[in-house]
PDB file of C-alpha atoms and ligand atoms in Angstrom:
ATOM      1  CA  UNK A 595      95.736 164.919 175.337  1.00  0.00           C
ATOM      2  CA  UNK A 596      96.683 168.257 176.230  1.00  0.00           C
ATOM      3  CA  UNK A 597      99.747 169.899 174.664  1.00  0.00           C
ATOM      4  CA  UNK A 598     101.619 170.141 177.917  1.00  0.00           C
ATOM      5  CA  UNK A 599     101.320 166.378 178.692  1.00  0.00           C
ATOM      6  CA  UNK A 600     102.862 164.927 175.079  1.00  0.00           C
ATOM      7  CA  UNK A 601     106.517 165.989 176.173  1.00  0.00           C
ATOM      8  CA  UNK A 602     106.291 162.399 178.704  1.00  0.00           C
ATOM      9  CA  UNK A 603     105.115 160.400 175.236  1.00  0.00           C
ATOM     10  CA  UNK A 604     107.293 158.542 173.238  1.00  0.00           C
ATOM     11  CA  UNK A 605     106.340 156.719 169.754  1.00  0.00           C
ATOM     12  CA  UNK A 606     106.444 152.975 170.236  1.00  0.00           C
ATOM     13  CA  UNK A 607     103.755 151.369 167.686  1.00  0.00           C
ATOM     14  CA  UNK A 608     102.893 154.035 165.167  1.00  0.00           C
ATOM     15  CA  UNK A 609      99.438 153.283 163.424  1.00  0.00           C
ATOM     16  CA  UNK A 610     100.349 151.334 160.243  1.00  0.00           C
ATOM     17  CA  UNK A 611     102.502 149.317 161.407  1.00  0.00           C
ATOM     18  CA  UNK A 612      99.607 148.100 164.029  1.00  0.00           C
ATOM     19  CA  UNK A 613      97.436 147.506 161.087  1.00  0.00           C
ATOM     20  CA  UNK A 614      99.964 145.182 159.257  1.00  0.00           C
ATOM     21  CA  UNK A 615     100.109 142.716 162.580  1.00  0.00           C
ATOM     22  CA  UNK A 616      96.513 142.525 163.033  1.00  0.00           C
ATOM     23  CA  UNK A 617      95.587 141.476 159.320  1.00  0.00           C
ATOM     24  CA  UNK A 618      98.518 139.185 159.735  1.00  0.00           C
ATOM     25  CA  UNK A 619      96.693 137.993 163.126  1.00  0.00           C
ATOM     26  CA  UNK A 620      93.961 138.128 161.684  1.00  0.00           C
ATOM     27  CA  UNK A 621      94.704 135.872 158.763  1.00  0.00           C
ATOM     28  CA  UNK A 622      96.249 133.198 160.972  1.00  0.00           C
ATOM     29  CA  UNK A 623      93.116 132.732 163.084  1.00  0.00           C
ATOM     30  CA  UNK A 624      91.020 132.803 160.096  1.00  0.00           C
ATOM     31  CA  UNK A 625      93.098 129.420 158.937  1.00  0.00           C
ATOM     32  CA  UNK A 626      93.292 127.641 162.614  1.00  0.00           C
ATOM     33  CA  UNK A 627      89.552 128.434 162.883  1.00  0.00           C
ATOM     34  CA  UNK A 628      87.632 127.328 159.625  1.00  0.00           C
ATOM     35  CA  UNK A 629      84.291 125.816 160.582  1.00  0.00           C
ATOM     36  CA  UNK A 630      85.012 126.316 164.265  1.00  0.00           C
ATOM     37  CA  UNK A 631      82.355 129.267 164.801  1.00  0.00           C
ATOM     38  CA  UNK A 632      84.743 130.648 167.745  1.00  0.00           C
ATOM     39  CA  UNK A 633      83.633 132.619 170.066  1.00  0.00           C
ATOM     40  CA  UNK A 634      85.661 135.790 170.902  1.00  0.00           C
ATOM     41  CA  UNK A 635      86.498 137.018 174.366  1.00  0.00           C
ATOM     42  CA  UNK A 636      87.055 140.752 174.601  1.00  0.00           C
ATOM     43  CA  UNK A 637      88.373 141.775 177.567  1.00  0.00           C
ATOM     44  CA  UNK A 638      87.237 145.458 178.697  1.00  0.00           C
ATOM     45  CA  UNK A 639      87.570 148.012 178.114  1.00  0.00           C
ATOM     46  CA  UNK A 640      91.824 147.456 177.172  1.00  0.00           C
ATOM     47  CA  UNK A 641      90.249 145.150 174.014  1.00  0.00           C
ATOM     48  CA  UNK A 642      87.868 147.426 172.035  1.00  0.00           C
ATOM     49  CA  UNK A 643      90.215 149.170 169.538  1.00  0.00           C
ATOM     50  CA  UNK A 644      92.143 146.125 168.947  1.00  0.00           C
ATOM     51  CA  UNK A 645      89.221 143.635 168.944  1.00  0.00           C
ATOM     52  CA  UNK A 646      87.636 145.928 166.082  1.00  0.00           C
ATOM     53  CA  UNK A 647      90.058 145.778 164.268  1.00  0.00           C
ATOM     54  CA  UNK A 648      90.729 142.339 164.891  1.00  0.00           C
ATOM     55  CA  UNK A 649      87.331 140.957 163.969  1.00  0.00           C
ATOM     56  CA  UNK A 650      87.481 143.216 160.742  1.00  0.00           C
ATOM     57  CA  UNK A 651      90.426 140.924 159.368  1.00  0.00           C
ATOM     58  CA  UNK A 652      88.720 137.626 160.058  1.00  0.00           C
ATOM     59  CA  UNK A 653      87.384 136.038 157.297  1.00  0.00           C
ATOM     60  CA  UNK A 654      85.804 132.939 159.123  1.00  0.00           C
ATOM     61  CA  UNK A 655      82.201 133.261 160.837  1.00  0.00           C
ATOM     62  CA  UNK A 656      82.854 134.520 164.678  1.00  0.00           C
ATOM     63  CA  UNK A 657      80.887 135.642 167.651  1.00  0.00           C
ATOM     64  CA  UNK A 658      81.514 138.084 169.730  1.00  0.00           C
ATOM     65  CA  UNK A 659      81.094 138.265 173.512  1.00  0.00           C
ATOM     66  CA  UNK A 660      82.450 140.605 176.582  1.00  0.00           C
ATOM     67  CA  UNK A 661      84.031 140.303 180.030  1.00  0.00           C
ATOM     68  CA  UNK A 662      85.178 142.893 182.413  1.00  0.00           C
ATOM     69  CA  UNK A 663      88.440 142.654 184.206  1.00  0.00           C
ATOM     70  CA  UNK A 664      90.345 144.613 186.121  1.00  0.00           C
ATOM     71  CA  UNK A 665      94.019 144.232 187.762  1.00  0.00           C
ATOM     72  CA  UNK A 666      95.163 148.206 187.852  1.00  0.00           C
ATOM     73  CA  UNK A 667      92.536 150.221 189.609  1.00  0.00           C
ATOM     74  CA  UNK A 668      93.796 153.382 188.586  1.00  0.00           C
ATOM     75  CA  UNK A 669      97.051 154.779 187.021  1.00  0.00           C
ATOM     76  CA  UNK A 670     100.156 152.185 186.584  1.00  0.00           C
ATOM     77  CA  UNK A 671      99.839 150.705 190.177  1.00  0.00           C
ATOM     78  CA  UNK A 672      99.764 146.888 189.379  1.00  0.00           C
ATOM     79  CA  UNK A 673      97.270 145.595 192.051  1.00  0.00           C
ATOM     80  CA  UNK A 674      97.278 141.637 193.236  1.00  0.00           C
ATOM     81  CA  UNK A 675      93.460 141.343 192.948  1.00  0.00           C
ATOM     82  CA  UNK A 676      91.647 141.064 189.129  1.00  0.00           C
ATOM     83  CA  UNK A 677      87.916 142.484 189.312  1.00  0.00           C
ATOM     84  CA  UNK A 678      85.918 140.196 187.365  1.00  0.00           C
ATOM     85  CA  UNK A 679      81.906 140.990 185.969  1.00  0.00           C
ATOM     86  CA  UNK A 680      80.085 140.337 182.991  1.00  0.00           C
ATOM     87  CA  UNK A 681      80.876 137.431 180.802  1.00  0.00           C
ATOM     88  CA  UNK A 682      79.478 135.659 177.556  1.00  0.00           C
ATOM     89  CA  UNK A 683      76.010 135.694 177.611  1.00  0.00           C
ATOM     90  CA  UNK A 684      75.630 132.870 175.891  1.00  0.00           C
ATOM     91  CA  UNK A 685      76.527 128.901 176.623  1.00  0.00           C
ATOM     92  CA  UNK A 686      80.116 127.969 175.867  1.00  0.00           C
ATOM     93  CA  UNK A 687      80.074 124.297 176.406  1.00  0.00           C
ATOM     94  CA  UNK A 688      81.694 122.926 173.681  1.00  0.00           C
ATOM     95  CA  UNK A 689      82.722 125.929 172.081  1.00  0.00           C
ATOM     96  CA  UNK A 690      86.245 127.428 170.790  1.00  0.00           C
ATOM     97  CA  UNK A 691      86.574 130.398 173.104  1.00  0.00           C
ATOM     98  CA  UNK A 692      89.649 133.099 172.101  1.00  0.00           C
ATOM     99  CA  UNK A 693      90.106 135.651 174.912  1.00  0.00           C
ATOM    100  CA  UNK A 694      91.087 139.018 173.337  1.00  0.00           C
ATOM    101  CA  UNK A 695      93.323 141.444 175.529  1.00  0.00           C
ATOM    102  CA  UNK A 696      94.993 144.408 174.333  1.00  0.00           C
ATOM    103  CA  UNK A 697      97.795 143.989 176.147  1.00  0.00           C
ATOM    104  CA  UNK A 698      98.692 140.751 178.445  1.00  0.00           C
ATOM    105  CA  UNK A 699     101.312 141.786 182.013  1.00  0.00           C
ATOM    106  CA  UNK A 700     101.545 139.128 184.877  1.00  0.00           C
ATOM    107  CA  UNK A 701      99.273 137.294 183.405  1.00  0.00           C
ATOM    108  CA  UNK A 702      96.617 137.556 186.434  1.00  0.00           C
ATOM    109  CA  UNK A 703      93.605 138.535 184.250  1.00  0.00           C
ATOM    110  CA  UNK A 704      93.822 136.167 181.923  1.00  0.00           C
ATOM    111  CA  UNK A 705      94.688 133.730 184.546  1.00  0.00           C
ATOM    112  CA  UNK A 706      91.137 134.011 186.030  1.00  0.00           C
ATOM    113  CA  UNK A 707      89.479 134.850 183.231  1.00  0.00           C
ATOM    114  CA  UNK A 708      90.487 130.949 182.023  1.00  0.00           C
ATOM    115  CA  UNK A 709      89.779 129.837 185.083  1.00  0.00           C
ATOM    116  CA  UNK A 710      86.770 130.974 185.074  1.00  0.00           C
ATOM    117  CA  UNK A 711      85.543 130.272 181.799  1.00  0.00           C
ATOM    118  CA  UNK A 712      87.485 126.297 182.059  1.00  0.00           C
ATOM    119  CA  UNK A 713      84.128 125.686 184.515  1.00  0.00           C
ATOM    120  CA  UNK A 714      81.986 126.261 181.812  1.00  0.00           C
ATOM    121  CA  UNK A 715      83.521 123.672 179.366  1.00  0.00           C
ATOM    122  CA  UNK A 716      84.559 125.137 176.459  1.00  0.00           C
ATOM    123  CA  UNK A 717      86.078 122.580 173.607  1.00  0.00           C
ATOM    124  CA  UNK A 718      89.422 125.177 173.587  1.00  0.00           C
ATOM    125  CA  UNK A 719      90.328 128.196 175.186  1.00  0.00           C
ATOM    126  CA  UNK A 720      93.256 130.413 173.584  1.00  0.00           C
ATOM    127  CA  UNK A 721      94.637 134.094 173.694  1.00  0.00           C
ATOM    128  CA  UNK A 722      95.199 136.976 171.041  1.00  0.00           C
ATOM    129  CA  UNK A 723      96.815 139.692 172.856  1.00  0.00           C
ATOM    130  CA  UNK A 724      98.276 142.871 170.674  1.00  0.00           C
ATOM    131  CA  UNK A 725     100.713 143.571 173.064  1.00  0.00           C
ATOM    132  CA  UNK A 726     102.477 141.149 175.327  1.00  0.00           C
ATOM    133  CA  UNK A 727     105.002 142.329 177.935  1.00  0.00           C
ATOM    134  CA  UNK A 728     106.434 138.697 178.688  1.00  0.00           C
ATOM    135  CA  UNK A 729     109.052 140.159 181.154  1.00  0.00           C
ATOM    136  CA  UNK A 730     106.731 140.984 183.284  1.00  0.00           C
ATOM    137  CA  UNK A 731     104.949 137.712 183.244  1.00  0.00           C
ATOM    138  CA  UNK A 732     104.495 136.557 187.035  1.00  0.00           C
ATOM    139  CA  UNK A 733     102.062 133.037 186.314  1.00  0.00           C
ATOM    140  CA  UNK A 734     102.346 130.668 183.857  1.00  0.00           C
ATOM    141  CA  UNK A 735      99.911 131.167 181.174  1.00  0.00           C
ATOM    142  CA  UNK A 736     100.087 129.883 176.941  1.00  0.00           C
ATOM    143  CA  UNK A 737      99.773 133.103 174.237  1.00  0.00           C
ATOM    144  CA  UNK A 738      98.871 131.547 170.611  1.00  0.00           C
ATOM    145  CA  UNK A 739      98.649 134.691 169.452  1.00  0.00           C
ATOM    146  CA  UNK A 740     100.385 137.668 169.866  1.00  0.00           C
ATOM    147  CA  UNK A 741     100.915 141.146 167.972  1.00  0.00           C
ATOM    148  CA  UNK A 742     104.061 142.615 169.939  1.00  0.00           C
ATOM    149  CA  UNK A 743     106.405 142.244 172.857  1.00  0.00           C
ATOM    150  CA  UNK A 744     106.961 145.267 174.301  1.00  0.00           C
ATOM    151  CA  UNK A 745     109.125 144.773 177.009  1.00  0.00           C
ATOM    152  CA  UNK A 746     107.893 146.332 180.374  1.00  0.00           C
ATOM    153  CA  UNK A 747     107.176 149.795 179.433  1.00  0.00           C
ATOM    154  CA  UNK A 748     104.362 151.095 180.294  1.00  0.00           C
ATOM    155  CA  UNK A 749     102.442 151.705 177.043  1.00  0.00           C
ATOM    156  CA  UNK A 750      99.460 153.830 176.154  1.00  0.00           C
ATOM    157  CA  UNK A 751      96.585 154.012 173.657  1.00  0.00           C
ATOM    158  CA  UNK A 752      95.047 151.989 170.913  1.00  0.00           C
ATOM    159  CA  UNK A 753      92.122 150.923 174.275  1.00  0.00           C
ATOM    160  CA  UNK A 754      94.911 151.266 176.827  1.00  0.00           C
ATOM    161  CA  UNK A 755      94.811 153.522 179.625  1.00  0.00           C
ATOM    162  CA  UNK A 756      96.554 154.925 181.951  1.00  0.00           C
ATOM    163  CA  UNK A 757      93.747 156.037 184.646  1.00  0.00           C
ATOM    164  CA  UNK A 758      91.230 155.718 181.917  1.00  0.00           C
ATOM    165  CA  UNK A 759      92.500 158.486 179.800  1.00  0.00           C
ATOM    166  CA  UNK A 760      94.783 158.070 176.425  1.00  0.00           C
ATOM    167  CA  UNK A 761      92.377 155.109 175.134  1.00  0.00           C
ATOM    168  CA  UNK A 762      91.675 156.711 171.972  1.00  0.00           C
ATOM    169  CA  UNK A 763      94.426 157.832 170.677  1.00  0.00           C
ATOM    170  CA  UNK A 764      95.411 155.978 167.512  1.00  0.00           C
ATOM    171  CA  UNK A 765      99.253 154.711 167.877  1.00  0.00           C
ATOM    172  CA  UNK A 766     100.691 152.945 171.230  1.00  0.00           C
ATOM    173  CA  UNK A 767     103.239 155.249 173.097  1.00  0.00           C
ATOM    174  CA  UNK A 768     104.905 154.366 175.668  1.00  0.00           C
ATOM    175  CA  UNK A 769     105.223 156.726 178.946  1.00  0.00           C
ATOM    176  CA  UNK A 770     108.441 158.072 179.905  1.00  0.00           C
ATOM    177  CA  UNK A 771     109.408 158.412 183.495  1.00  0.00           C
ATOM    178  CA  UNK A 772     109.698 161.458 184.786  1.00  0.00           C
TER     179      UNK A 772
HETATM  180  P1  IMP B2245      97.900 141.431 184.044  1.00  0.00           P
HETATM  181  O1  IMP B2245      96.761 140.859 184.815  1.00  0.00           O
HETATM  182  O2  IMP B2245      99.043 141.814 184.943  1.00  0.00           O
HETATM  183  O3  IMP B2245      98.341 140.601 182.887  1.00  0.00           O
HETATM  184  O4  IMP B2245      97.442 142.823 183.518  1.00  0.00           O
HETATM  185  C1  IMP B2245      96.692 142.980 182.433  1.00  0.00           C
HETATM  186  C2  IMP B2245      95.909 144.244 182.581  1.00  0.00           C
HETATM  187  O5  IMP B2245      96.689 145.295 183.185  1.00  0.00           O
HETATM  188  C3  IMP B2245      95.521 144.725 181.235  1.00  0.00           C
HETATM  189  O6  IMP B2245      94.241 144.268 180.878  1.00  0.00           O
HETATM  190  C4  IMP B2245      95.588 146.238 181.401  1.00  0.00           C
HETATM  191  O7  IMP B2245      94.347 146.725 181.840  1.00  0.00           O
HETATM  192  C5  IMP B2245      96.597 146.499 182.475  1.00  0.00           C
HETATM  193  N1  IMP B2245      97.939 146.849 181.951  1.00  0.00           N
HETATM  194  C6  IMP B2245      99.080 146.134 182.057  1.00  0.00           C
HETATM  195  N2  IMP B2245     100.105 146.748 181.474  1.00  0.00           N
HETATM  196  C7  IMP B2245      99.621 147.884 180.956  1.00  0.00           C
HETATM  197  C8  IMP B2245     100.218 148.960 180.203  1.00  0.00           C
HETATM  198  O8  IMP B2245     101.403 149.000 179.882  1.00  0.00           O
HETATM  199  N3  IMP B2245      99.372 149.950 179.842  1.00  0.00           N
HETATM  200  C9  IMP B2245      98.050 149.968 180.155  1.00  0.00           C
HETATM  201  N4  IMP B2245      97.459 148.988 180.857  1.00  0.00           N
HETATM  202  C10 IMP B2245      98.235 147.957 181.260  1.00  0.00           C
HETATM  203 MG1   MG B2246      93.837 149.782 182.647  1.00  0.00          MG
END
């Protein structure tokens, strides 16, 4: 980030206290799921940090698969349509699927990404999101698990974007207006 940009940043999630919720989330899937070999969902490219994490503080056997979605095509413009490619690679039928997002809005992504996935017959389909901005949710979709809600800020870093820059850096921040 360049020096002149971090005046619009503002400290929402600083890094350790990130870490604490995902060993916490970490420790609660590693109970529901004994000897369910689940099969996690990462949803690109907003999952990667947290999914790494994630999967790092699971203690149960897991597999890991990726989809691509996306709902904002560029910047913070929310648009109606979710891009969907990819997917597992391997059979699902009868499988415990958890779709990991890094940060769940409407609701639209994962939406169709459970849509989607339902048609392939899964035994159980469930969410971990890190961040969940439930005020903003526009369709009616179940969270098991969830790290933070963060209101409707728009929030940057730790994988999420805004116009595909800021993914790397190691705290969420949240963008102040202008
Ligand atoms: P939804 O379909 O509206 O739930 O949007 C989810 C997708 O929108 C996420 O996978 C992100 O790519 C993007 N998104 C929503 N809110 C934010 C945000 O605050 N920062 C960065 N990306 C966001
Ligand atoms: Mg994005």
């Amino acid at each position: 980030m360049k020096p002149q940009e971090l005046h619009k940043l503002e400290l929402l999630l600083p890094q350790d206290k990130i870490a604490k919720v995902i060993k916490k989330l970490g420790r609660q899937i590693s109970e529901d799921y004994e000897d369910k070999d689940p099969i996690l969902i990462g949803v690109l490219k907003g999952c990667v940090v947290f999914m790494a994490d994630l999967v790092r503080s699971i203690s149960v056997p897991i597999e890991m698969e990726f989809i691509s979605a996306s709902s904002y095509a560029n910047g913070r413009t929310p648009e109606e349509k979710v891009d969907m490619s990819g997917g597992p690679e391997i059979s699902i039928k009868g499988r415990h699927v958890l779709i990991v997002e890094g940060v769940v809005d409407s609701g639209r992504t994962v939406q169709t990404i459970i849509g989607q996935l339902r048609q392939k017959e899964p035994a159980s389909i469930e969410i971990v999101t890190l961040l969940d901005k439930s005020k903003c949710r526009l369709v009616d979709i179940d969270i098991k698990y969830r790290g933070f809600d963060v209101g409707d800020d728009f929030v940057i870093g730790y994988g999420l974007d805004e116009a595909q820059k800021y993914r790397n850096l190691p705290f969420i921040g949240k963008v102040a207006n202008e």
